[in-house]
Short mmCIF file of C-alpha atoms in Angstrom, two decimals:
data_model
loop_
_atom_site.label_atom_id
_atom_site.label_comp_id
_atom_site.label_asym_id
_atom_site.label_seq_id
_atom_site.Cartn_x
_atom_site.Cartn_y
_atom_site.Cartn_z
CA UNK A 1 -112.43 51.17 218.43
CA UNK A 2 -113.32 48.42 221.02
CA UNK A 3 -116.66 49.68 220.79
CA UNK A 4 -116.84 49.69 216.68
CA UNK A 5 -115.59 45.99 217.15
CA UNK A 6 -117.42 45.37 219.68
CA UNK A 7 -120.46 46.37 217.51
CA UNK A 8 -119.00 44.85 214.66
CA UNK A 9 -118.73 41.60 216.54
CA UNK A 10 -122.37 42.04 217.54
CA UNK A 11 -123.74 42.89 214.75
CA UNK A 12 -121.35 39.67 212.81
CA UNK A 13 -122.69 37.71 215.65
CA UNK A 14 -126.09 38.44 214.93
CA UNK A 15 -125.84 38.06 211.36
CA UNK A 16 -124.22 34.31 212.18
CA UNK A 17 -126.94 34.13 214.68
CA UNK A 18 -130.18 35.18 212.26
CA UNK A 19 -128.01 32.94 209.48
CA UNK A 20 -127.89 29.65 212.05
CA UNK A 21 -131.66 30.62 212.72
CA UNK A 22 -132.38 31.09 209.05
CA UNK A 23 -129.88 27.74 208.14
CA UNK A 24 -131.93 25.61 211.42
CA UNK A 25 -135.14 27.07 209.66
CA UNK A 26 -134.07 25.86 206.42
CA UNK A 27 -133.29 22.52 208.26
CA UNK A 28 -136.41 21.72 209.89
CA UNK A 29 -138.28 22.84 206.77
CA UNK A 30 -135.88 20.01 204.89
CA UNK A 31 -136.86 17.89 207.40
CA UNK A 32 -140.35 18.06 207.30
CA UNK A 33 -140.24 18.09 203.11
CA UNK A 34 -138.02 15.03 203.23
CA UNK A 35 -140.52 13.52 205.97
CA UNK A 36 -143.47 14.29 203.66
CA UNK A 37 -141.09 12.86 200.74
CA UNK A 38 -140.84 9.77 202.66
CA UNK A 39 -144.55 9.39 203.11
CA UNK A 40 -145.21 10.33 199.33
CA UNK A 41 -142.67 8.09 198.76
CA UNK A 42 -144.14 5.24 200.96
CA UNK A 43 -147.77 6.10 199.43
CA UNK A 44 -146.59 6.00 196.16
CA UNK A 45 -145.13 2.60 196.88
CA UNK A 46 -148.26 1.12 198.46
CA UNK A 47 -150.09 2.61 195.25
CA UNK A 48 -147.59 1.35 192.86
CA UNK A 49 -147.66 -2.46 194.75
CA UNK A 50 -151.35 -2.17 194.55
CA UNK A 51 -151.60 -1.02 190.52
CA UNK A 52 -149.31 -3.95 189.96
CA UNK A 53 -150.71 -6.56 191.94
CA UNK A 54 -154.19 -5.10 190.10
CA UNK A 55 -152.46 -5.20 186.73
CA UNK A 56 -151.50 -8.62 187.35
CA UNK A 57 -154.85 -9.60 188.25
CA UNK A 58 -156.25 -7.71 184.98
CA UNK A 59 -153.40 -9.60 182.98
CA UNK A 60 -155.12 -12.88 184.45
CA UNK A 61 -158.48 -11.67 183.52
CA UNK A 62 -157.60 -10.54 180.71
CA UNK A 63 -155.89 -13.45 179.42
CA UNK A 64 -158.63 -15.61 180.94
CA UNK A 65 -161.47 -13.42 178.42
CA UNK A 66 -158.61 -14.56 175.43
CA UNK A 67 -159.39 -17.95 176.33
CA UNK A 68 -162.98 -17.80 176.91
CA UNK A 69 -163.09 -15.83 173.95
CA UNK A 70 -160.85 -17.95 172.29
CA UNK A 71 -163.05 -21.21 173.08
CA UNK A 72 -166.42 -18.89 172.10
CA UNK A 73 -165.07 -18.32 168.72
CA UNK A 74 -164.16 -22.25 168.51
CA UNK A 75 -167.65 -22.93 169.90
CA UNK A 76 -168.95 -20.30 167.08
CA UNK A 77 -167.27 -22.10 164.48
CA UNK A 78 -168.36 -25.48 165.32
CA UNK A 79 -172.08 -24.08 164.93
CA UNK A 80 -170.94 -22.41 161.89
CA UNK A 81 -170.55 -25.82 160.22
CA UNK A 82 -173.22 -27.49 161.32
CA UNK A 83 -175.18 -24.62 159.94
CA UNK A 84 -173.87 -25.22 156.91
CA UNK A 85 -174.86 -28.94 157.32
CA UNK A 86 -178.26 -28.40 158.07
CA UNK A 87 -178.71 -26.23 155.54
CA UNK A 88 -177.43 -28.25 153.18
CA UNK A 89 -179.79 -31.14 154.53
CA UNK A 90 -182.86 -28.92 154.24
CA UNK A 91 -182.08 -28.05 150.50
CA UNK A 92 -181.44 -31.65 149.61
CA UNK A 93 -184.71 -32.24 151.55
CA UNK A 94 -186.41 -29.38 149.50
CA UNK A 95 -185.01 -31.10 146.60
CA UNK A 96 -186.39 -34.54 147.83
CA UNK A 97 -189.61 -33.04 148.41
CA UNK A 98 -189.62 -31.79 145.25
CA UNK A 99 -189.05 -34.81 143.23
CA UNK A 100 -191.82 -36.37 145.54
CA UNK A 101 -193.79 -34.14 144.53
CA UNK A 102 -193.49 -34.57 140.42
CA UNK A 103 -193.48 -38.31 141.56
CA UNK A 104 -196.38 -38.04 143.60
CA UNK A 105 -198.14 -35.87 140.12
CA UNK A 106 -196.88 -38.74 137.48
CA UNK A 107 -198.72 -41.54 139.56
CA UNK A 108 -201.69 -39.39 140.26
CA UNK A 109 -201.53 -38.86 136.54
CA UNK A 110 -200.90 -42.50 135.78
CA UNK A 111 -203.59 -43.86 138.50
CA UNK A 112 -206.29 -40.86 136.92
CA UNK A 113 -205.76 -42.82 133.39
CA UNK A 114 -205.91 -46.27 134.83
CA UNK A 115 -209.07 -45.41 135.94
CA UNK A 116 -210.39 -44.56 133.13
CA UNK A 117 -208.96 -47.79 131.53
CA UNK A 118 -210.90 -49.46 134.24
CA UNK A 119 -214.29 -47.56 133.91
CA UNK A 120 -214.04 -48.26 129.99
CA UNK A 121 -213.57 -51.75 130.96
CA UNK A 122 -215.81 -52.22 133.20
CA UNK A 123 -218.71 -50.21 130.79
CA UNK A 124 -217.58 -52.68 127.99
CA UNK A 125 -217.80 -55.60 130.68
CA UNK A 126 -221.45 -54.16 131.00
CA UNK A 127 -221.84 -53.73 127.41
CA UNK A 128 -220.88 -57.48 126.86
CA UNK A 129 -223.14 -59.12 129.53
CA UNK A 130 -225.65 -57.33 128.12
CA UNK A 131 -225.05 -58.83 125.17
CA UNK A 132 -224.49 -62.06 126.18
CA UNK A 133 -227.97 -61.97 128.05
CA UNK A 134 -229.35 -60.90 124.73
CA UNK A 135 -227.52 -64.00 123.04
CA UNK A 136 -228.90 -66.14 125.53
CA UNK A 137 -232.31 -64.99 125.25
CA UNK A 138 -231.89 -65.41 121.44
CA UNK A 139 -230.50 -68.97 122.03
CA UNK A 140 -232.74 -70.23 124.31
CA UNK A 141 -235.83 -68.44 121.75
CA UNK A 142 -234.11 -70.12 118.99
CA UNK A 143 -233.56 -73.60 120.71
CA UNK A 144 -237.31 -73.64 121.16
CA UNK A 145 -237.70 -73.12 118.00
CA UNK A 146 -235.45 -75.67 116.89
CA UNK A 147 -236.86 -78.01 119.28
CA UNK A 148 -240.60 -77.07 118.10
CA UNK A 149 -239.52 -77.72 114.42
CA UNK A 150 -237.68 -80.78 115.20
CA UNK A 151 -240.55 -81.87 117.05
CA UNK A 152 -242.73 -80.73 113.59
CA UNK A 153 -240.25 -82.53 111.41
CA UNK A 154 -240.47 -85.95 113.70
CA UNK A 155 -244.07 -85.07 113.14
CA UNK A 156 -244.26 -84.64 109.56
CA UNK A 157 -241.59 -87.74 109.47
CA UNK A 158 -244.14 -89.82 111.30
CA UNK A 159 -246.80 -89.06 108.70
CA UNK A 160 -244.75 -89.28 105.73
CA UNK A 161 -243.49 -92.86 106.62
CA UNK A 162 -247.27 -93.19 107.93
CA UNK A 163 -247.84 -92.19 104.36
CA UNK A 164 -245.23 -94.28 102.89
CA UNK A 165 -246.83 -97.59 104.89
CA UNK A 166 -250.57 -96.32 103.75
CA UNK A 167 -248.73 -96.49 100.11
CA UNK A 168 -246.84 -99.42 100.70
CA UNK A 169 -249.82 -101.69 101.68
CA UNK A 170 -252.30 -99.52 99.49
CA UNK A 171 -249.57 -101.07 96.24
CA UNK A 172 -249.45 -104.60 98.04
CA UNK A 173 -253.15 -104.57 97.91
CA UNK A 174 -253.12 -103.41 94.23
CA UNK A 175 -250.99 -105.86 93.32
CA UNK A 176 -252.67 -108.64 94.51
#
């Protein structure tokens, strides 16, 4: 019976000693999962610091592109308007143009018929010196004419009061 115990102790003892081998084992391969925990663990950590601190860096840029775009779209609406001005200047100066323009035809019009008022004129100016040269001709013809008949009147005047003496003396003769 020793022997049975003995062996039963033995093989007990060898059971406890494969389960303390199988149990240290188990320990060291805790161990070196909870060491490469750790290091996950730390890793993750570094990564996680580093995806915030890049977050908070994207949060910055980003929030610095909603300003800039912010200041763009201000920028864009500024330009906006005074597109809207200068087109509104270049239809009112369309429209200027355009009433230049009909202005521009009425006094071309208007200047077209003043100068045919002014060639009429200046043909009737013609028309009169003409005449007047022709008057002139016919006055100074006439004046001659006058003066040769006033100078034949004087003439005849002279004789007949030559006459008139001839008679005059001619009855004083006959009468004495």
């Amino acid at each position: 019976m020793t022997r049975s115990k003995d062996n039963e102790n033995l093989k007990e003892t060898l059971q406890v000693e494969n389960h303390i081998e199988d149990l240290t084992q188990e320990k060291f391969s805790l161990q070196r999962a909870l060491e490469a925990s750790r290091v996950l663990a730390e890793s993750l950590a570094t990564v996680n610091s580093a995806l915030t601190d890049s977050y908070n860096q994207q949060g910055g840029a980003v929030n610095q592109l909603k300003t800039d775009m912010e200041r763009l779209q201000d920028e864009i609406n500024a330009q906006l308007v005074e597109l809207d001005a200068v087109r509104t200047e270049y239809r009112n100066a369309q429209l200027e143009c355009s009433a230049a323009d009909e202005w521009a035809k009425l006094l071309a019009s208007e200047v077209i018929g003043l100068e045919e008022k002014v060639l009429r004129l200046w043909s009737n100016e013609l028309k009169l010196e003409r005449q007047l040269e022709n008057s002139e001709v016919e006055m100074s013809s006439q004046k001659r004419k006058i003066s040769s008949l006033e100078k034949d009147r004087q003439d005849l005047q002279s004789t007949i009061d030559a006459l008139q003496e001839g008679i005059c003396i001619h009855l004083t003769f006959d009468l004495l």
